[in-house]
XYZ file of C-alpha atoms in Angstrom:
316
model
C -6.557 -8.364 -20.899
C -4.449 -7.529 -17.896
C -2.844 -4.097 -17.826
C -1.464 -4.229 -14.351
C -0.052 -7.697 -14.117
C -1.759 -8.202 -10.729
C -4.872 -10.115 -11.662
C -7.367 -10.546 -14.482
C -8.643 -6.994 -14.384
C -11.188 -7.683 -17.135
C -12.917 -10.176 -14.875
C -13.125 -8.006 -11.762
C -16.497 -8.144 -9.974
C -18.422 -4.896 -9.273
C -16.386 -2.511 -7.223
C -16.910 -2.330 -3.402
C -14.592 -0.750 -0.903
C -13.906 -4.112 0.695
C -12.834 -5.590 -2.661
C -10.751 -2.552 -3.453
C -8.777 -2.784 -0.254
C -7.817 -6.494 -0.714
C -4.106 -7.101 -1.016
C -2.669 -7.052 -4.472
C 0.838 -5.756 -4.362
C 2.679 -4.057 -7.208
C 6.276 -5.359 -6.657
C 7.910 -2.082 -7.659
C 5.933 0.088 -5.260
C 6.024 -2.567 -2.470
C 9.830 -2.689 -2.551
C 10.195 1.094 -2.902
C 7.824 1.870 -0.039
C 9.435 -0.666 2.326
C 12.900 0.644 1.378
C 11.744 4.181 2.128
C 10.368 3.187 5.545
C 13.558 1.207 6.347
C 15.836 4.105 5.471
C 13.748 6.604 7.441
C 13.718 4.296 10.416
C 17.468 3.852 10.208
C 17.887 7.643 10.313
C 15.643 8.022 13.336
C 17.324 5.184 15.234
C 20.760 6.687 14.464
C 19.749 10.079 15.849
C 18.136 8.582 18.975
C 21.198 6.364 19.689
C 23.504 9.435 19.781
C 21.161 11.293 22.087
C 19.479 13.569 19.522
C 15.744 14.115 19.327
C 13.545 13.668 16.306
C 9.905 14.862 16.420
C 7.409 11.978 16.608
C 5.000 13.928 14.519
C 7.390 13.998 11.601
C 7.885 10.204 11.780
C 4.140 9.643 11.913
C 3.594 11.963 8.906
C 6.239 10.226 6.819
C 5.015 6.696 7.682
C 1.356 7.560 6.941
C 2.499 9.191 3.649
C 4.312 6.088 2.498
C 1.480 3.813 3.699
C -0.982 5.916 1.599
C 1.097 5.061 -1.504
C 0.991 1.386 -0.559
C -2.765 1.623 -0.052
C -3.190 2.911 -3.591
C -0.635 0.711 -5.326
C -0.523 -2.528 -3.318
C -4.231 -3.295 -3.085
C -6.897 -4.093 -5.671
C -7.547 -0.379 -5.894
C -4.658 -0.529 -8.380
C -6.400 -3.299 -10.316
C -9.736 -1.495 -10.429
C -7.889 1.702 -11.322
C -6.855 0.140 -14.615
C -10.447 -0.155 -15.807
C -12.394 2.390 -13.683
C -11.708 6.109 -14.242
C -13.156 7.006 -10.864
C -10.814 4.608 -8.930
C -7.850 5.683 -11.062
C -8.582 9.327 -10.151
C -8.569 8.485 -6.483
C -5.093 6.906 -7.014
C -3.889 9.978 -8.922
C -5.204 12.501 -6.409
C -3.845 10.687 -3.347
C -0.410 9.967 -4.835
C 0.037 13.470 -6.266
C -1.532 15.584 -3.499
C -1.908 13.666 -0.215
C 1.126 11.440 -0.084
C 3.604 14.191 -1.032
C 2.268 16.559 1.618
C 2.634 13.883 4.348
C 6.058 12.792 3.180
C 7.325 16.377 3.072
C 5.975 17.047 6.603
C 8.162 14.088 7.643
C 11.312 16.129 6.597
C 13.210 13.128 5.091
C 16.009 15.321 3.653
C 16.574 17.035 7.046
C 16.686 13.613 8.657
C 19.211 12.346 6.102
C 21.482 15.386 6.577
C 21.441 14.877 10.291
C 21.854 11.123 10.227
C 24.405 10.579 7.463
C 28.024 10.794 8.574
C 30.294 13.498 7.196
C 33.102 12.349 4.921
C 36.733 13.249 5.612
C 38.266 16.433 4.378
C 38.458 16.535 0.598
C 36.216 13.517 0.324
C 32.586 13.265 -0.865
C 30.221 10.844 0.851
C 26.451 10.430 0.591
C 25.830 13.535 2.773
C 28.121 15.758 0.674
C 26.568 14.494 -2.563
C 23.080 15.236 -1.196
C 24.100 18.747 -0.296
C 25.548 19.277 -3.768
C 22.318 18.066 -5.286
C 20.173 20.348 -3.065
C 22.254 23.403 -4.146
C 22.553 22.428 -7.805
C 21.260 24.550 -10.666
C 18.928 21.662 -11.556
C 17.175 21.881 -8.175
C 16.795 25.640 -8.428
C 14.992 25.105 -11.769
C 12.691 22.248 -10.798
C 11.571 23.893 -7.534
C 10.917 27.299 -9.054
C 7.159 28.208 -9.427
C 7.754 29.048 -13.072
C 8.501 25.292 -13.475
C 6.352 23.647 -10.828
C 3.034 25.323 -11.475
C 2.956 24.605 -15.309
C 4.203 21.063 -14.619
C 1.395 20.584 -12.069
C -1.173 21.758 -14.606
C 0.293 19.851 -17.571
C 0.131 16.630 -15.539
C -3.637 16.855 -15.790
C -4.502 18.445 -19.173
C -1.430 17.306 -21.108
C -1.851 13.719 -19.920
C -5.568 12.922 -19.846
C -6.543 14.899 -22.938
C -3.859 13.493 -25.260
C -3.053 9.935 -26.419
C -0.159 9.817 -23.985
C -2.393 8.575 -21.180
C -3.640 5.571 -23.243
C -0.069 4.753 -24.212
C 1.146 4.681 -20.611
C -1.889 2.657 -19.432
C -1.183 0.102 -22.126
C 1.769 -1.419 -20.302
C 2.796 -2.177 -16.750
C 6.103 -0.141 -17.001
C 4.136 2.762 -18.478
C 1.664 2.636 -15.644
C 4.392 2.522 -13.034
C 6.153 5.452 -14.706
C 2.962 7.473 -14.668
C 2.368 6.883 -10.985
C 5.979 7.750 -10.190
C 5.527 10.944 -12.222
C 2.388 11.870 -10.218
C 4.296 11.456 -6.938
C 7.339 13.419 -8.209
C 5.162 16.271 -9.514
C 3.431 16.483 -6.124
C 6.735 16.541 -4.300
C 8.326 19.302 -6.366
C 5.143 21.337 -6.307
C 4.550 21.245 -2.561
C 8.201 21.211 -1.437
C 8.854 24.944 -1.930
C 5.404 25.778 -0.548
C 5.295 23.851 2.763
C 8.185 21.497 2.990
C 10.118 21.453 6.238
C 13.302 20.394 4.424
C 15.852 22.986 3.096
C 15.617 23.796 -0.552
C 17.032 26.228 -3.123
C 13.753 28.039 -3.546
C 12.117 29.185 -0.290
C 9.992 32.289 -0.667
C 8.130 34.157 2.174
C 4.945 32.685 3.578
C 2.649 34.981 1.667
C 4.263 34.022 -1.659
C 3.939 30.382 -0.731
C 0.204 30.806 -0.277
C -0.008 32.552 -3.657
C 1.886 29.621 -5.248
C -0.545 27.162 -3.669
C -3.641 28.977 -4.893
C -2.159 29.509 -8.348
C -2.217 25.761 -9.051
C -5.282 24.574 -7.260
C -8.019 26.169 -9.443
C -6.796 24.192 -12.468
C -7.636 20.981 -10.631
C -11.130 22.249 -10.064
C -11.508 23.239 -13.742
C -10.236 19.815 -14.785
C -12.792 18.063 -12.606
C -15.637 20.271 -13.883
C -14.596 19.530 -17.481
C -14.935 15.788 -16.819
C -18.257 16.183 -14.988
C -19.776 18.380 -17.756
C -18.631 16.149 -20.702
C -21.426 14.559 -22.691
C -19.291 11.573 -23.789
C -16.222 9.608 -22.477
C -13.058 11.631 -23.036
C -10.379 9.028 -22.312
C -10.043 6.019 -24.630
C -8.770 3.702 -21.879
C -12.026 3.956 -19.913
C -14.536 4.154 -22.797
C -15.481 0.461 -22.638
C -15.388 -0.777 -19.066
C -15.661 -4.557 -18.503
C -19.264 -5.752 -18.425
C -18.506 -7.610 -15.144
C -18.174 -4.247 -13.341
C -21.703 -3.206 -14.165
C -20.833 0.469 -14.717
C -21.512 2.997 -17.464
C -18.430 4.828 -18.826
C -19.920 8.335 -18.791
C -21.212 8.031 -15.203
C -17.843 6.708 -14.118
C -16.127 9.649 -15.785
C -18.468 12.069 -14.059
C -17.552 10.500 -10.718
C -13.900 10.861 -11.584
C -14.442 14.557 -12.301
C -16.146 14.969 -8.956
C -13.210 13.336 -7.211
C -10.694 15.627 -9.007
C -12.808 18.677 -8.082
C -13.041 17.668 -4.444
C -9.387 16.997 -4.117
C -8.556 20.481 -5.360
C -10.035 21.768 -2.038
C -8.893 19.204 0.608
C -5.082 19.473 0.150
C -5.358 23.262 -0.172
C -6.876 23.472 3.301
C -4.336 21.056 4.770
C -1.339 22.912 3.290
C -2.805 26.270 4.353
C -3.182 25.088 7.928
C 0.406 23.679 7.880
C 1.701 27.031 6.454
C -0.067 29.048 9.119
C 1.437 26.880 11.885
C 4.876 27.214 10.322
C 4.493 30.909 9.982
C 3.493 31.224 13.671
C 6.335 28.971 14.760
C 8.814 30.975 12.668
C 7.631 34.223 14.293
C 7.946 32.677 17.703
C 11.541 31.494 17.011
C 12.453 34.988 15.736
C 11.042 36.629 18.796
C 13.017 34.213 21.071
C 16.235 34.990 19.150
C 15.683 38.726 19.610
C 15.056 38.182 23.347
C 18.261 36.161 23.684
C 20.207 38.834 21.773
C 18.763 41.530 24.043
C 19.841 39.522 27.110
C 23.359 39.158 25.778
C 23.938 42.792 24.833
C 22.042 44.342 27.699
C 19.293 45.586 25.331
C 21.432 48.114 23.585
C 18.692 49.104 21.234
C 16.525 50.229 24.192
C 19.507 52.049 25.790
C 20.188 53.835 22.472
C 16.555 54.837 22.159
C 16.435 56.148 25.730
C 19.626 58.106 25.049
C 18.040 59.599 21.971
C 14.985 60.694 23.999
C 17.288 62.158 26.655
C 19.141 64.218 24.014
C 15.882 65.540 22.611
C 14.786 66.528 26.116
C 18.051 68.269 26.781
C 17.846 70.225 23.580
C 14.325 71.244 24.441
C 15.509 72.700 27.667
């Protein structure tokens, strides 16, 4: 039986990291990742050629984010993930929590808005269509915490604890759709919280931190539920191939530990990024105020001094 279409997953030898990292490309994700890298590279080159700057750190973050997807989906980790709950959970956690954070730090939408040419008056080109999409009612809904947090939670409990997971794992298109869903959920969850790109929902930094910590505990609870279970809970992984030499319950416990650990790691990364963004925002605001004071001769200070002088005069 071959769920993934990459190799005979039922005949896989016992898992080792070396075997897991062997090349075994999923065509859909390979093409999508290469296309994403090519488009991002085109945008950066276009900016550089016209004399604009683009932060190297953003490029590095985006490239590493895309490569992390390729690592999960274009190696034998994807094959082992079809029959080992623990490996599948690594795929899920990376694609839904690590890859989105790195991609968002790369600011691909900002890059697109700066690189795409503007259409003529009264015309709508790719840049104008992207702006319309960003400001659409649909985007306001899907980036609102009342939507993103329940979706983030449902992607765990509503998927793994219902027959839907087994249905999706039973076919290659279903498996691809599930992984795309994981990535999309991660993007819409983290975008309003720490994304550099503009978006319809952008609360203050304190609210962003609250949104982050509102979703993370559910990952920990999910992992604990898997670790504490006394029997396999997901049909797909109840009977692992004998060639793997693993026991289903032990593998499920390992998957729970991975889910629990990943509830902490991205939280710390995002929190650090938020604190840096908050500090940078305060610095920019302070510089704007300084420039405004230089332009108007510091009228606020003059008005305050005049007010003090009037009080002194009245006192006399």
